[in-house]
Each structure stands twice: as structure tokens, then as C-alpha cells.
């Protein structure tokens, strides 16, 4: 099967052997480093001929969230997620993440920052079970991880990233409730 990167649109061949008994696999695009998820195709009674290859475009339109595989989004049990503002106008604020997709921006966002360098809808954090993705929403000033511009990247506990002039840190803790 051929899949297409949601960010740079490059196409890659993914063979059955890559799945190794799994229903889906994730890997980074060699070109732009965006996270790509490939879902194992269902067995069809009639296989397409070798001249016809199925193209699965991972374009982020699932469920209207602009998120690839949006149906997989879920908050894991026993974990608590927060974004702490380390630098910028909102320094010291902590925002709880209580849903699988959280938009960061200056207005009309789940995490509203008082930073004029932040776009109205700048970036989003997506939680897919144990995987957390930071995704830029085509912002004017970009989203940076280790001072490298990113379109989408996997992040984890204590990862620092910058939107506009604001530096945030993802905090993942055990839920003691």
C-alpha cells in the first residue's frame, strides 16, 4: 500500500511485513519528520492488480478535527496532562489538558495565551493513548521544538516547545484520584 505524508505529501510504500501482526504502524516522514500512521488494509476478497495500487492519504480530515486517525484520540486512564508556561506573558500559568485535542492560540482556543506573536489558532496537542503529538496549525510564526521548526512531532513528559514568544512544557503525571 502507498501512504502519503499529511505535511509534505511525499508518498511511501508500506508493505504487509511492516505491520508484523499489528493493525497500525507509526513512523516519521524521512523528508519532513512529521508523524505518519498507516493502518493495515482490510483483506478484500479480490486483490487489486499489481498495476493498481491503493493510495491512503493521511490528510488529517478524519472526524473534522484536522487530525489523522482522529477516531483513535483518547485520554489514557491514570494519567494527568498539563501545559506549564515557562516564558512569555503568561509565565507561571498551568493549563490542564482534559480532552484529546487541545488548541493553543491567542483567541478562540482551549489554551489562550496573551502573546501577540501567537496566532489565533497556533498549534494543538493531540493525545492518542500513550502517544502525544504537537502539531502546528499553519501559524504565522511557527511552532518550535528544540529551536527547530516543526509541523508535527511526538512529544513526551517534560518536553519544552515554543509558540510565538511563549515557551511551554508538557507535564504528564500519575492521576492520584
CSV table of C-alpha atoms in Angstrom, one decimal:
chain,number,residue,atom,x,y,z
A,1,UNK,CA,0.0,0.0,0.0
A,2,UNK,CA,1.2,3.6,-0.6
A,3,UNK,CA,0.6,6.2,2.1
A,4,UNK,CA,1.0,9.9,1.8
A,5,UNK,CA,2.6,12.2,4.4
A,6,UNK,CA,0.0,14.7,5.7
A,7,UNK,CA,2.5,17.5,5.8
A,8,UNK,CA,4.8,17.3,2.8
A,9,UNK,CA,2.6,15.0,0.6
A,10,UNK,CA,5.5,12.7,-0.2
A,11,UNK,CA,4.4,9.1,-0.8
A,12,UNK,CA,5.9,5.9,0.7
A,13,UNK,CA,5.4,2.2,0.1
A,14,UNK,CA,4.3,0.3,3.2
A,15,UNK,CA,4.4,-3.5,2.8
A,16,UNK,CA,2.4,-6.0,4.8
A,17,UNK,CA,5.7,-7.1,6.6
A,18,UNK,CA,5.9,-3.7,8.3
A,19,UNK,CA,2.8,-4.4,10.3
A,20,UNK,CA,4.2,-7.6,12.0
A,21,UNK,CA,0.8,-8.6,13.4
A,22,UNK,CA,-0.2,-5.0,14.3
A,23,UNK,CA,-3.2,-3.2,12.9
A,24,UNK,CA,-1.3,0.1,12.5
A,25,UNK,CA,2.3,1.4,12.5
A,26,UNK,CA,3.7,4.8,13.1
A,27,UNK,CA,6.9,6.3,11.7
A,28,UNK,CA,8.4,9.7,11.0
A,29,UNK,CA,8.4,11.0,7.4
A,30,UNK,CA,12.1,10.9,6.3
A,31,UNK,CA,11.5,14.2,4.4
A,32,UNK,CA,9.8,16.5,7.0
A,33,UNK,CA,9.9,14.4,10.2
A,34,UNK,CA,6.0,14.5,10.6
A,35,UNK,CA,4.4,11.5,12.3
A,36,UNK,CA,2.7,9.2,9.8
A,37,UNK,CA,0.2,6.5,10.9
A,38,UNK,CA,-0.5,3.6,8.5
A,39,UNK,CA,-3.5,1.4,9.1
A,40,UNK,CA,-3.3,-2.2,7.9
A,41,UNK,CA,-5.7,-2.6,4.9
A,42,UNK,CA,-8.6,-5.0,5.4
A,43,UNK,CA,-8.4,-8.2,3.4
A,44,UNK,CA,-10.6,-7.9,0.4
A,45,UNK,CA,-11.9,-11.0,-1.4
A,46,UNK,CA,-10.5,-9.6,-4.6
A,47,UNK,CA,-7.0,-8.2,-4.6
A,48,UNK,CA,-6.2,-5.3,-6.9
A,49,UNK,CA,-3.8,-6.0,-9.8
A,50,UNK,CA,-0.2,-5.0,-9.4
A,51,UNK,CA,-0.7,-2.1,-11.7
A,52,UNK,CA,-3.4,-0.6,-9.5
A,53,UNK,CA,-2.1,0.5,-6.0
A,54,UNK,CA,-4.3,1.8,-3.3
A,55,UNK,CA,-3.3,5.2,-2.1
A,56,UNK,CA,-4.2,6.0,1.5
A,57,UNK,CA,-3.9,9.8,2.0
A,58,UNK,CA,-3.4,10.7,5.6
A,59,UNK,CA,-4.6,14.2,5.3
A,60,UNK,CA,-6.0,15.0,8.7
A,61,UNK,CA,-9.6,15.3,7.7
A,62,UNK,CA,-11.0,12.5,9.9
A,63,UNK,CA,-13.8,13.4,12.2
A,64,UNK,CA,-13.5,17.1,11.3
A,65,UNK,CA,-10.6,17.7,13.8
A,66,UNK,CA,-7.9,18.1,11.2
A,67,UNK,CA,-6.2,15.2,12.9
A,68,UNK,CA,-5.0,12.0,11.2
A,69,UNK,CA,-6.8,9.0,12.8
A,70,UNK,CA,-9.0,11.2,14.9
A,71,UNK,CA,-11.0,8.2,15.9
A,72,UNK,CA,-8.0,6.9,17.9
A,73,UNK,CA,-7.8,10.0,20.1
A,74,UNK,CA,-8.4,9.3,23.7
A,75,UNK,CA,-7.1,10.3,27.1
A,76,UNK,CA,-5.3,7.4,28.8
A,77,UNK,CA,-6.6,6.2,32.2
A,78,UNK,CA,-4.4,7.0,35.2
A,79,UNK,CA,-2.6,10.0,33.6
A,80,UNK,CA,-3.0,13.7,34.1
A,81,UNK,CA,-1.7,16.2,31.4
A,82,UNK,CA,-0.9,19.9,31.8
A,83,UNK,CA,0.9,22.6,29.9
A,84,UNK,CA,3.1,24.9,32.0
A,85,UNK,CA,4.1,28.4,30.7
A,86,UNK,CA,7.8,28.7,31.3
A,87,UNK,CA,8.5,32.0,29.5
A,88,UNK,CA,6.3,34.7,28.0
A,89,UNK,CA,3.5,37.0,29.1
A,90,UNK,CA,1.6,34.1,30.8
A,91,UNK,CA,4.7,32.8,32.7
A,92,UNK,CA,3.7,30.7,35.7
A,93,UNK,CA,0.3,29.7,34.4
A,94,UNK,CA,-0.6,26.0,34.2
A,95,UNK,CA,-3.3,24.8,31.8
A,96,UNK,CA,-4.9,21.3,32.4
A,97,UNK,CA,-5.4,19.2,29.3
A,98,UNK,CA,-8.7,17.4,29.8
A,99,UNK,CA,-9.6,16.3,26.3
A,100,UNK,CA,-7.7,14.6,23.5
A,101,UNK,CA,-7.3,17.6,21.2
A,102,UNK,CA,-6.3,20.9,22.8
A,103,UNK,CA,-5.8,24.0,20.6
A,104,UNK,CA,-3.2,26.6,21.7
A,105,UNK,CA,-3.7,30.1,20.5
A,106,UNK,CA,-4.3,33.8,21.2
A,107,UNK,CA,-8.1,33.6,20.8
A,108,UNK,CA,-10.8,31.0,20.2
A,109,UNK,CA,-8.5,28.3,21.7
A,110,UNK,CA,-8.6,25.9,24.6
A,111,UNK,CA,-5.3,27.3,25.9
A,112,UNK,CA,-5.4,31.1,25.4
A,113,UNK,CA,-2.1,32.9,25.6
A,114,UNK,CA,-1.7,36.7,25.9
A,115,UNK,CA,1.2,36.7,23.4
A,116,UNK,CA,0.9,38.9,20.3
A,117,UNK,CA,3.3,36.6,18.5
A,118,UNK,CA,0.9,33.7,18.9
A,119,UNK,CA,-1.6,33.1,16.1
A,120,UNK,CA,-5.3,33.0,16.9
A,121,UNK,CA,-5.2,29.1,16.5
A,122,UNK,CA,-1.4,28.5,16.6
A,123,UNK,CA,-0.9,24.8,17.5
A,124,UNK,CA,-2.6,21.8,19.1
A,125,UNK,CA,-1.7,18.9,21.3
A,126,UNK,CA,-3.3,15.6,20.4
A,127,UNK,CA,-3.4,12.7,22.9
A,128,UNK,CA,-3.7,9.2,21.3
A,129,UNK,CA,-3.5,6.9,24.3
A,130,UNK,CA,0.2,6.8,25.2
A,131,UNK,CA,1.3,9.0,22.3
A,132,UNK,CA,1.2,12.8,22.4
A,133,UNK,CA,1.6,14.8,19.2
A,134,UNK,CA,2.4,18.6,18.9
A,135,UNK,CA,1.0,19.9,15.6
A,136,UNK,CA,1.5,23.4,14.2
A,137,UNK,CA,-1.8,24.8,12.7
A,138,UNK,CA,-0.1,26.8,9.9
A,139,UNK,CA,0.7,29.6,12.3
A,140,UNK,CA,2.4,32.8,11.2
A,141,UNK,CA,5.4,32.5,13.5
A,142,UNK,CA,5.7,28.7,13.6
A,143,UNK,CA,6.0,26.1,16.4
A,144,UNK,CA,9.5,25.1,17.6
A,145,UNK,CA,10.8,22.1,19.4
A,146,UNK,CA,14.5,22.4,20.4
A,147,UNK,CA,14.5,25.6,18.3
A,148,UNK,CA,13.7,23.5,15.2
A,149,UNK,CA,10.6,24.4,13.3
A,150,UNK,CA,8.1,21.5,13.4
A,151,UNK,CA,4.9,20.8,11.5
A,152,UNK,CA,4.1,17.8,13.7
A,153,UNK,CA,6.2,15.9,16.3
A,154,UNK,CA,5.8,13.4,19.0
A,155,UNK,CA,6.4,14.9,22.5
A,156,UNK,CA,6.6,13.4,26.0
A,157,UNK,CA,6.7,14.4,29.7
A,158,UNK,CA,8.9,17.5,30.3
A,159,UNK,CA,9.2,18.4,26.6
A,160,UNK,CA,9.6,22.1,26.1
A,161,UNK,CA,8.4,23.8,22.9
A,162,UNK,CA,7.8,27.4,21.8
A,163,UNK,CA,4.8,29.1,20.1
A,164,UNK,CA,5.5,32.8,19.3
A,165,UNK,CA,7.4,34.2,22.2
A,166,UNK,CA,5.9,31.7,24.7
A,167,UNK,CA,7.8,28.6,25.9
A,168,UNK,CA,5.6,25.8,27.2
A,169,UNK,CA,6.3,22.4,28.9
A,170,UNK,CA,4.2,19.3,28.7
A,171,UNK,CA,3.8,17.7,32.1
A,172,UNK,CA,2.4,14.2,32.4
A,173,UNK,CA,1.8,12.8,35.9
A,174,UNK,CA,0.0,9.9,37.5
A,175,UNK,CA,-3.6,10.6,38.4
A,176,UNK,CA,-3.9,10.0,42.2
A,177,UNK,CA,-7.6,10.4,42.3
